[in-house]
Tab-separated table of C-alpha atoms in Angstrom:
chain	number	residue	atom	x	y	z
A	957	UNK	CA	-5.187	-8.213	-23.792
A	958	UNK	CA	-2.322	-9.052	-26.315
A	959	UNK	CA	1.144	-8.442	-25.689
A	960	UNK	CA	0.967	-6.127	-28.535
A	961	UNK	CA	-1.613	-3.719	-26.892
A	962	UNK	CA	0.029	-3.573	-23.265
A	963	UNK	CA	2.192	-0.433	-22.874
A	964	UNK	CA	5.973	-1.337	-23.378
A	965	UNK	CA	7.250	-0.799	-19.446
A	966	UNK	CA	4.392	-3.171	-19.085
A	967	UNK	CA	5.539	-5.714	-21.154
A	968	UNK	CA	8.769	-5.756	-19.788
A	969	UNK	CA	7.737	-6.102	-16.529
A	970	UNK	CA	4.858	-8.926	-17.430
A	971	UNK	CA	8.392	-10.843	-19.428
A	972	UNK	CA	10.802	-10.283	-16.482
A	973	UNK	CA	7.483	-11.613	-14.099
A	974	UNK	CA	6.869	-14.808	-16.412
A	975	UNK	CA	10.608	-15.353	-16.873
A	976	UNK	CA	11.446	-15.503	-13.054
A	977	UNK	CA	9.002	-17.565	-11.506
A	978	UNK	CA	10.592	-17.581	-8.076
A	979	UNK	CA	9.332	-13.636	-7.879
A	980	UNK	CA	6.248	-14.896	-7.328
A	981	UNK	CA	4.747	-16.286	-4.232
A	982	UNK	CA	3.171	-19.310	-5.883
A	983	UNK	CA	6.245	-20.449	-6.941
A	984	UNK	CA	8.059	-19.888	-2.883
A	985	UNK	CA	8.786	-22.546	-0.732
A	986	UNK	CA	9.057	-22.085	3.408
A	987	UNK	CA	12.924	-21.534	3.513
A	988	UNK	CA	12.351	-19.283	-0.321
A	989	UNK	CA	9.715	-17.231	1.707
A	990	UNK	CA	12.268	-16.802	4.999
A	991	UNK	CA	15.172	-15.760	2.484
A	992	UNK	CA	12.613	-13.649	0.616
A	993	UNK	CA	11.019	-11.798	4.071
A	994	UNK	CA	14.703	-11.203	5.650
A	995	UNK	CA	16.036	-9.518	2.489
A	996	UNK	CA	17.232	-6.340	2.270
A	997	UNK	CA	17.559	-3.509	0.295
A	998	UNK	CA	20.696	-1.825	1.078
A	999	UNK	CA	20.649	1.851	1.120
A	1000	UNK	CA	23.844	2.551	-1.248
A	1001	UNK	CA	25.923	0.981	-3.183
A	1002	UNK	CA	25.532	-0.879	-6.485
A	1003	UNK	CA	22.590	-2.930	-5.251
A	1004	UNK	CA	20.581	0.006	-4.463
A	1005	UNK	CA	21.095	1.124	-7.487
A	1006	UNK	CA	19.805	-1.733	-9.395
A	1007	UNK	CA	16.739	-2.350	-6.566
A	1008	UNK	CA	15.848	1.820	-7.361
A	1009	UNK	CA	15.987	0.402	-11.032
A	1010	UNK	CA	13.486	-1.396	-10.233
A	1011	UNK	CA	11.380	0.412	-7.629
A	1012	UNK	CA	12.068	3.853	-8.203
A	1013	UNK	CA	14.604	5.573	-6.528
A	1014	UNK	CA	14.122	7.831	-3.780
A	1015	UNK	CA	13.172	11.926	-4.403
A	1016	UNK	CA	15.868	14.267	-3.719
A	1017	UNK	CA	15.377	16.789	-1.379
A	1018	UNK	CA	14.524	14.412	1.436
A	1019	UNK	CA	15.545	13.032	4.497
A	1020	UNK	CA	15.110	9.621	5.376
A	1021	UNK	CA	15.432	7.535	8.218
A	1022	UNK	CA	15.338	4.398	9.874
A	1023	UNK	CA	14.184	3.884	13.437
A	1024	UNK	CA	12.515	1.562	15.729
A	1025	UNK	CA	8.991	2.617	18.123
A	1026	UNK	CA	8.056	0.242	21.380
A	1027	UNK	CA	4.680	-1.188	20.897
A	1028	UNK	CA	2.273	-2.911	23.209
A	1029	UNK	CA	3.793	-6.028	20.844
A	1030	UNK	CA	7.760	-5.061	20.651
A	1031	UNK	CA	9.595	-3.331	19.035
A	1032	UNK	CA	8.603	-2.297	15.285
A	1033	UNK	CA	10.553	-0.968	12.452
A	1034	UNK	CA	9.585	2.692	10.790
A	1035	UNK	CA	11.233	4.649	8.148
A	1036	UNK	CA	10.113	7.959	8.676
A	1037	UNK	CA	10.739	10.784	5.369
A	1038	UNK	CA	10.654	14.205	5.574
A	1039	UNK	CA	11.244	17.338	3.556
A	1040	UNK	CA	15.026	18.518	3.614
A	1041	UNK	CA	16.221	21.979	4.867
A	1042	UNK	CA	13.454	22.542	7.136
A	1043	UNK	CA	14.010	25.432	9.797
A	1044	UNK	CA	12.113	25.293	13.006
A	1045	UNK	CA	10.173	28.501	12.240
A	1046	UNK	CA	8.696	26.418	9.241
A	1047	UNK	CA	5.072	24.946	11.408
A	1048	UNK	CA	4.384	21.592	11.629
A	1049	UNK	CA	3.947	19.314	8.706
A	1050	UNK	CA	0.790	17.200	7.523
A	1051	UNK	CA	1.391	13.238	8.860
A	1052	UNK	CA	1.063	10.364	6.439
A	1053	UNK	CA	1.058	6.875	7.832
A	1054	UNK	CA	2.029	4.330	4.925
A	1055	UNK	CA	1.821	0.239	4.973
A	1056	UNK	CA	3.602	-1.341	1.884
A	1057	UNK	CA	2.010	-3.843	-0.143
A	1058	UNK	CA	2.854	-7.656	-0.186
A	1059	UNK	CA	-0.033	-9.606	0.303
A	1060	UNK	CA	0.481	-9.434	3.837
A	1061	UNK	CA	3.627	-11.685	3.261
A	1062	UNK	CA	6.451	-10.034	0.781
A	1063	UNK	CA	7.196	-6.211	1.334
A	1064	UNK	CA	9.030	-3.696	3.281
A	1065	UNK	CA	9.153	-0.460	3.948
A	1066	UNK	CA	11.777	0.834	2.052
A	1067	UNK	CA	10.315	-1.105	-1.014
A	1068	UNK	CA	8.026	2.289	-0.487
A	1069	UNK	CA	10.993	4.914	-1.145
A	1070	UNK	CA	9.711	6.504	-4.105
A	1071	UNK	CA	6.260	6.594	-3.026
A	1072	UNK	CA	6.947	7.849	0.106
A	1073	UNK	CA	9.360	10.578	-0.520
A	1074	UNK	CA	7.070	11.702	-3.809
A	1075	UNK	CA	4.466	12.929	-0.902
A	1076	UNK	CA	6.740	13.649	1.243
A	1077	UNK	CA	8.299	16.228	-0.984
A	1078	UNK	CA	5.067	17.375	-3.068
A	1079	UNK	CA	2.565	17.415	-0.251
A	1080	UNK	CA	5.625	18.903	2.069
A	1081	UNK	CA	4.333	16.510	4.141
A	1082	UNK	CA	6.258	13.782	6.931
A	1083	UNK	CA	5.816	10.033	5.867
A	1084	UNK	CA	6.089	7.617	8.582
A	1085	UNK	CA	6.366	3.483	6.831
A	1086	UNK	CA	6.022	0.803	9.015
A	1087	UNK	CA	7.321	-2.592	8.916
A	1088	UNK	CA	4.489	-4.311	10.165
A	1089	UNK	CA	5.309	-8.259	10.996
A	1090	UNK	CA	4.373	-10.490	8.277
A	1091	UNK	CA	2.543	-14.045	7.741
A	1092	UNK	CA	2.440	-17.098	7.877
A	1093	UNK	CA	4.698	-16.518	10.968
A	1094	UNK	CA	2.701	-13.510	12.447
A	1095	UNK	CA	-0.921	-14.502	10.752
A	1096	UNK	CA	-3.962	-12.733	11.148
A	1097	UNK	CA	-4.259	-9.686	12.752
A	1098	UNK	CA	-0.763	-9.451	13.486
A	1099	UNK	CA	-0.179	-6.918	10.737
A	1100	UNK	CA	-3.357	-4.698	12.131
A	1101	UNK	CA	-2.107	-4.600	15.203
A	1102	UNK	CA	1.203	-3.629	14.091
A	1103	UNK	CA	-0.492	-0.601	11.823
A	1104	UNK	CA	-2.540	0.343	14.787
A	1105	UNK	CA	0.442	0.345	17.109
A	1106	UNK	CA	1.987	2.786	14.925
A	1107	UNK	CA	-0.976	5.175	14.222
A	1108	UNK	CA	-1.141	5.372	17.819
A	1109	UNK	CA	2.881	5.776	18.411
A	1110	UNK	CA	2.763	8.180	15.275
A	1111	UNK	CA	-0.204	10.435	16.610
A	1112	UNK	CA	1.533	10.771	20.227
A	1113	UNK	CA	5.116	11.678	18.913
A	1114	UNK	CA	3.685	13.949	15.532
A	1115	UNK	CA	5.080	17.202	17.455
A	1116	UNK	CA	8.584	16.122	18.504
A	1117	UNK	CA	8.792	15.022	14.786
A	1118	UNK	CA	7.722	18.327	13.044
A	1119	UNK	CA	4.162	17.230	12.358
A	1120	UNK	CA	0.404	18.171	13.275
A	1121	UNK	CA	-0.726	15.194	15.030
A	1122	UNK	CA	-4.772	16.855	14.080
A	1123	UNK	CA	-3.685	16.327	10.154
A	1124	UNK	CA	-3.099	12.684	9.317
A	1125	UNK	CA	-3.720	10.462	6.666
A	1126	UNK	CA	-3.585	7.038	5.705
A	1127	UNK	CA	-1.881	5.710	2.849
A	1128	UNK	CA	-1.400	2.129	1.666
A	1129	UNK	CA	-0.836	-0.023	-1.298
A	1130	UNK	CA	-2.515	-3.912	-1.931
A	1131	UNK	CA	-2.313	-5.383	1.256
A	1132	UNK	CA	-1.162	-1.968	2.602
A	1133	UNK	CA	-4.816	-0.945	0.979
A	1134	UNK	CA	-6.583	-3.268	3.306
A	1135	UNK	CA	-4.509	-2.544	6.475
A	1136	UNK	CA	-5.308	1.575	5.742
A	1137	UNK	CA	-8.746	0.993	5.226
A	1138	UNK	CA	-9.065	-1.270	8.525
A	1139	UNK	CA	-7.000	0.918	10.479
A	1140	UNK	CA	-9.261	3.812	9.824
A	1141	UNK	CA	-12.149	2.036	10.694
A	1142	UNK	CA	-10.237	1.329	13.852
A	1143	UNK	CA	-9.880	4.277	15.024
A	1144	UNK	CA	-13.207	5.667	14.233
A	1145	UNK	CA	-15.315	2.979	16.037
A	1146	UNK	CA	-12.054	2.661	19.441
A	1147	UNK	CA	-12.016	6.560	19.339
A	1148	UNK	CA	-8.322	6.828	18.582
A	1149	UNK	CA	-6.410	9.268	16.868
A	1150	UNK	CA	-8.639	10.891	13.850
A	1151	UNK	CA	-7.868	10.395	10.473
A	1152	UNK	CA	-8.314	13.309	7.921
A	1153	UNK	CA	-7.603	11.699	4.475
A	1154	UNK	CA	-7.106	7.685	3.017
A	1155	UNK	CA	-5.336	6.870	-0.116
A	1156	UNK	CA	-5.951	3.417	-0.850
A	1157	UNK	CA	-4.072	1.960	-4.164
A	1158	UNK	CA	-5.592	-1.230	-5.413
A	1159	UNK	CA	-6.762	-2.186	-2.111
A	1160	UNK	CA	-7.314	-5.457	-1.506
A	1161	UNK	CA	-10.858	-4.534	0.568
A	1162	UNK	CA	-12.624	-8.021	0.443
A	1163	UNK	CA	-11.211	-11.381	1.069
A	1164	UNK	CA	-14.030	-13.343	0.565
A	1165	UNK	CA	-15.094	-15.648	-2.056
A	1166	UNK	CA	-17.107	-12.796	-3.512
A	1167	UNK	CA	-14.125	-11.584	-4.923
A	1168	UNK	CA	-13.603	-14.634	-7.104
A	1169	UNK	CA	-17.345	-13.275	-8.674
A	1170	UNK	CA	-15.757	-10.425	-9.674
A	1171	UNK	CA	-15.280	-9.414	-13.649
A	1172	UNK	CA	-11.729	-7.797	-12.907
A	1173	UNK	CA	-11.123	-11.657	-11.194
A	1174	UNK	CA	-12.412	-13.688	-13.885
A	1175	UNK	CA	-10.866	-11.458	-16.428
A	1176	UNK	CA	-7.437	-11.836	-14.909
A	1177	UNK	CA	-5.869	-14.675	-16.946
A	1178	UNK	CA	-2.510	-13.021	-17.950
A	1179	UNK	CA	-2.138	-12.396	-14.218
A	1180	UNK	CA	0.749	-9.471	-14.334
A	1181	UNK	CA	2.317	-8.964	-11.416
A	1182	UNK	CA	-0.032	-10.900	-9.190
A	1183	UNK	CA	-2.135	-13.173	-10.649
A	1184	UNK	CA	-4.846	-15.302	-9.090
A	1185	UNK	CA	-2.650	-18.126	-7.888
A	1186	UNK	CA	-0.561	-15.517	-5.859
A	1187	UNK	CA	-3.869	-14.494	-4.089
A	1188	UNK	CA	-4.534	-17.676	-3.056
A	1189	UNK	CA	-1.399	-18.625	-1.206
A	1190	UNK	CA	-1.078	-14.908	0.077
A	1191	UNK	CA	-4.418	-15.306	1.883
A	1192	UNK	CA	-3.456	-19.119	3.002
A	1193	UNK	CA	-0.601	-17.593	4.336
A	1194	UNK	CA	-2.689	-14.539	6.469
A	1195	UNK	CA	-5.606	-16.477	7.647
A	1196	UNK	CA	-6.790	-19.659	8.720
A	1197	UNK	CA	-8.952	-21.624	6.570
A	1198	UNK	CA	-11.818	-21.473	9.512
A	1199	UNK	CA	-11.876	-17.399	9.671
A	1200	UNK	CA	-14.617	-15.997	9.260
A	1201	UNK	CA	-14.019	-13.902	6.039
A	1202	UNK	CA	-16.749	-11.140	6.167
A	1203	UNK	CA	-14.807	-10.057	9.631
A	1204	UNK	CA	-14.366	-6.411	8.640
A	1205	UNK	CA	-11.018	-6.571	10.006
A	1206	UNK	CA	-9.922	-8.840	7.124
A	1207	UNK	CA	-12.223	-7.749	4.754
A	1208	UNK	CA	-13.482	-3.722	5.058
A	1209	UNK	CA	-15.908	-3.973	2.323
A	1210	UNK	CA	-18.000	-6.203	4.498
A	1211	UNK	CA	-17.770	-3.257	7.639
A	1212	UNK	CA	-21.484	-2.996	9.155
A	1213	UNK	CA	-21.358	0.713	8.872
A	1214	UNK	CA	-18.849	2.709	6.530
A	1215	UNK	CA	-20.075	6.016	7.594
A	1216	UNK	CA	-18.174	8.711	9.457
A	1217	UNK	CA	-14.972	8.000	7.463
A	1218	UNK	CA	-12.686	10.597	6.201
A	1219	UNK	CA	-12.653	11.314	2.378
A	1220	UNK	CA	-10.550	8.635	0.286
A	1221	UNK	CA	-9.083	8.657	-3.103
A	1222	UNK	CA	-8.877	4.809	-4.301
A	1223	UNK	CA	-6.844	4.256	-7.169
A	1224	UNK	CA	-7.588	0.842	-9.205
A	1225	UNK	CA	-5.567	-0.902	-12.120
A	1226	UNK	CA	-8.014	-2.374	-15.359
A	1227	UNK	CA	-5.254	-5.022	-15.925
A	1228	UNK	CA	-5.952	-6.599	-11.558
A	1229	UNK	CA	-8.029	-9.035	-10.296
A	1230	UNK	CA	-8.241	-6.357	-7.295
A	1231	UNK	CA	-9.845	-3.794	-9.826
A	1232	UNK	CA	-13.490	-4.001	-9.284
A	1233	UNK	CA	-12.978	-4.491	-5.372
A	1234	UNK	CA	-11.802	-1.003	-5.297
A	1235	UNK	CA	-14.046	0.309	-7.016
A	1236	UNK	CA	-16.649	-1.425	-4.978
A	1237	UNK	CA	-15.532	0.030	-1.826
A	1238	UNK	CA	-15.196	3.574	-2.917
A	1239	UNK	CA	-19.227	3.132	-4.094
A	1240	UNK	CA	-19.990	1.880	-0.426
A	1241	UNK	CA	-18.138	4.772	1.481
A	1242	UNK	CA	-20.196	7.180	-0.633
A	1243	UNK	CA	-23.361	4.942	-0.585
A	1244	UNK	CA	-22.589	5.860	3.519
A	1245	UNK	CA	-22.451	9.441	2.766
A	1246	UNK	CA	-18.619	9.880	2.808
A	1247	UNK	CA	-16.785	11.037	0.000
A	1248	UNK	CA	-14.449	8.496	-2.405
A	1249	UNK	CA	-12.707	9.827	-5.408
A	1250	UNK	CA	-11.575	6.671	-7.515
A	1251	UNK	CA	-8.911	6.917	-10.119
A	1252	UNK	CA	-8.950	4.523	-12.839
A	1253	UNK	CA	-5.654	3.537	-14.678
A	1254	UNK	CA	-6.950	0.969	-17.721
A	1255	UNK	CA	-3.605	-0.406	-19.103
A	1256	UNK	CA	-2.257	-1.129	-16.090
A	1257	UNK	CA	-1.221	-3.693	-13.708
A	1258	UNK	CA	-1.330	-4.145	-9.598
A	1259	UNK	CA	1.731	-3.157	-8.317
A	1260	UNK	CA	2.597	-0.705	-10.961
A	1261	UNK	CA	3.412	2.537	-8.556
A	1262	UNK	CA	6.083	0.213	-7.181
A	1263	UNK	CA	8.059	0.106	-10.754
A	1264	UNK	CA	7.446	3.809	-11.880
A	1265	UNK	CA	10.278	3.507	-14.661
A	1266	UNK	CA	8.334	0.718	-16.250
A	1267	UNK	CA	4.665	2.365	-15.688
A	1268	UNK	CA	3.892	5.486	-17.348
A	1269	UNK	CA	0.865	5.737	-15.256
A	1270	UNK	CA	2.691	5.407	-11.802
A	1271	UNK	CA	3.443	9.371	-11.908
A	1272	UNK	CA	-0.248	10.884	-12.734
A	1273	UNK	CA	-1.374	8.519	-10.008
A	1274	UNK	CA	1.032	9.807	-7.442
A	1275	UNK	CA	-0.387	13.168	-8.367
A	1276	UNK	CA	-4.046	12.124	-8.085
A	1277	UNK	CA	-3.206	10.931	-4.636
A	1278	UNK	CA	-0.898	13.761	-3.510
A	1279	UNK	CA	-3.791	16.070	-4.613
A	1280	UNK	CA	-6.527	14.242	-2.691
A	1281	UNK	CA	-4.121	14.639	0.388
A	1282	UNK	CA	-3.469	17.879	-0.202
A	1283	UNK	CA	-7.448	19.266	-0.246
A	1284	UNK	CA	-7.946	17.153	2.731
A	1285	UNK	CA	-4.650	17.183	4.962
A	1286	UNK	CA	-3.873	21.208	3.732
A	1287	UNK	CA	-7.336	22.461	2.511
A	1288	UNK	CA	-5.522	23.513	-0.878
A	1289	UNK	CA	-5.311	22.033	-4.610
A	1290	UNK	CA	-1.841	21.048	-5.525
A	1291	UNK	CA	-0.308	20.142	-8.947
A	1292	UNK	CA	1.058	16.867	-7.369
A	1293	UNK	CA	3.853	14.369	-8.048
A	1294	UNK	CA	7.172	14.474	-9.965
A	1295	UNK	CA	9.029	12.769	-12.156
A	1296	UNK	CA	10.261	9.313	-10.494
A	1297	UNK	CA	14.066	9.676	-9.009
């Protein structure tokens, strides 16, 4: 696609991309990687500012907070949103577990603000983010363990928190995709806590080489945001060259059975290698009878909820989502997501 044709937020964010290679993970060294992973985003000040420039600032009207929840593997980081002004006469609140994006290497939770606190304020809902560990330090499964950890944590403390631990949903984006989609598959086949409702957002749901067969792959030369070179050291980095890809852990799509999984809306980007993956997966969860509603943004990138400013699109797919939770997690249509910030 020529740079003409791409939506303008777009092309800034392809220039800014191609103009600071170090952004992207091909281009990281071990000690760039370190500095990268132990970054953060403070929560006021002029540097917030800029990074909610960037990644959308957070939606007034809620609460957030930053806490820590024992595991069988340590301790693990949350940041847990919730709608402000909340009496205790108001009932408990639907339960969204999210996992941030990052190739299983980059990301945080707080990278997640604006996406989190969009459903926590439009679904009225409590958003729990978790900081699961991150490769090539903590490889393979690591990060599932982490997510499971949490889903089980999150499930046995829903009431002390103001939520219905019998309405939760998944939510995750890229990597996050994966680890929502495993996770739910988790708990369906080790009978732990049930899940009502997955969002997945350009999931990455196969790992294999099949997804280097793929027309969204092939077709992903401009490689905006994450291109196919970033792939390649992202999976490097979470797996050892003698997995077995087609373990379902690591790659969903390849899951012996798909049935008996709650209803998912799957949201895919025409300018990502990951589109056709997506799209994949949502036609095998209703080839198993389930139901998968798949929303289809053609001009733009992976990634581009996480820079709502730049991506028109990032605010009718927030609302896609927020209604998909909303029929599942509150048996109601909503209108869905705001205006970023």
């Amino acid at each position: 696609m020529s740079d003409l044709k791409l939506p303008a937020g777009v092309r800034v964010i392809d220039r800014l991309m191609k103009a600071n290679k170090g952004l992207s993970i091909e281009h990281m060294d071990a000690a760039r990687l370190e500095q990268v992973q132990t970054a953060r985003i403070p929560d006021a000040g002029p540097a917030a500012w800029v990074a909610g420039l960037f990644l959308g600032h957070a939606r007034a009207g809620v609460d957030i907070t930053s806490s820590t929840i024992e595991t069988a593997y340590g301790e693990l980081p949350v940041r847990i949103y919730a709608p402000a002004g909340r009496g205790p006469g108001g009932g408990p609140l639907p339960v969204v577990l999210n996992f941030h994006g990052g190739g299983f290497a980059l990301g945080n939770a707080r990278q997640g603000d604006w996406i989190c606190s969009t459903v926590a304020a439009d679904l009225e809902a409590l958003v729990v983010s978790v900081d699961y560990r991150l490769a090539p330090t903590h490889r393979f499964p690591a990060a599932i363990e982490d997510c499971y950890e949490a889903l089980l944590w999150t499930a046995a403390h829903a009431d002390e928190l103001g939520g219905d631990p019998a309405r939760i949903g998944v939510m995750g984006d890229s990597a996050g995709g994966n680890l929502a989609a495993v996770v739910t598959l988790m708990a369906r086949d080790e009978g732990g806590p049930e899940i009502a409702h997955q969002a997945l957002v350009y999931p990455a749901t196969d790992l294999t080489d099949a997804l280097r067969e793929s027309a969204s792959y092939l077709a992903n030369t401009r490689g905006i945001i994450l291109s196919n070179a970033d792939m390649d050291v992202f999976l490097r980095h979470y797996v050892d060259e003698s997995a077995d890809r087609t373990d379902w852990r690591m790659s969903p799509r390849h899951a012996a059975d798909l049935s008996g999984l709650p209803p998912a809306v799957i949201v895919v980007a025409g300018l990502d290698p990951l589109h056709d993956a997506g799209v994949e997966y949502a036609e095998a969860l209703a080839a198993a009878g389930g139901h998968a509603r798949v929303e289809d943004f053609h001009l733009m990138p992976h990634g581009f909820l996480s820079v709502p400013y730049f991506c028109r699109s990032a605010r009718p797919a927030m609302a896609a989502i927020v209604a998909s939770q909303a029929a599942a997690l509150r048996g109601e249509q909503r209108r869905g997501a705001g205006l970023p910030g």
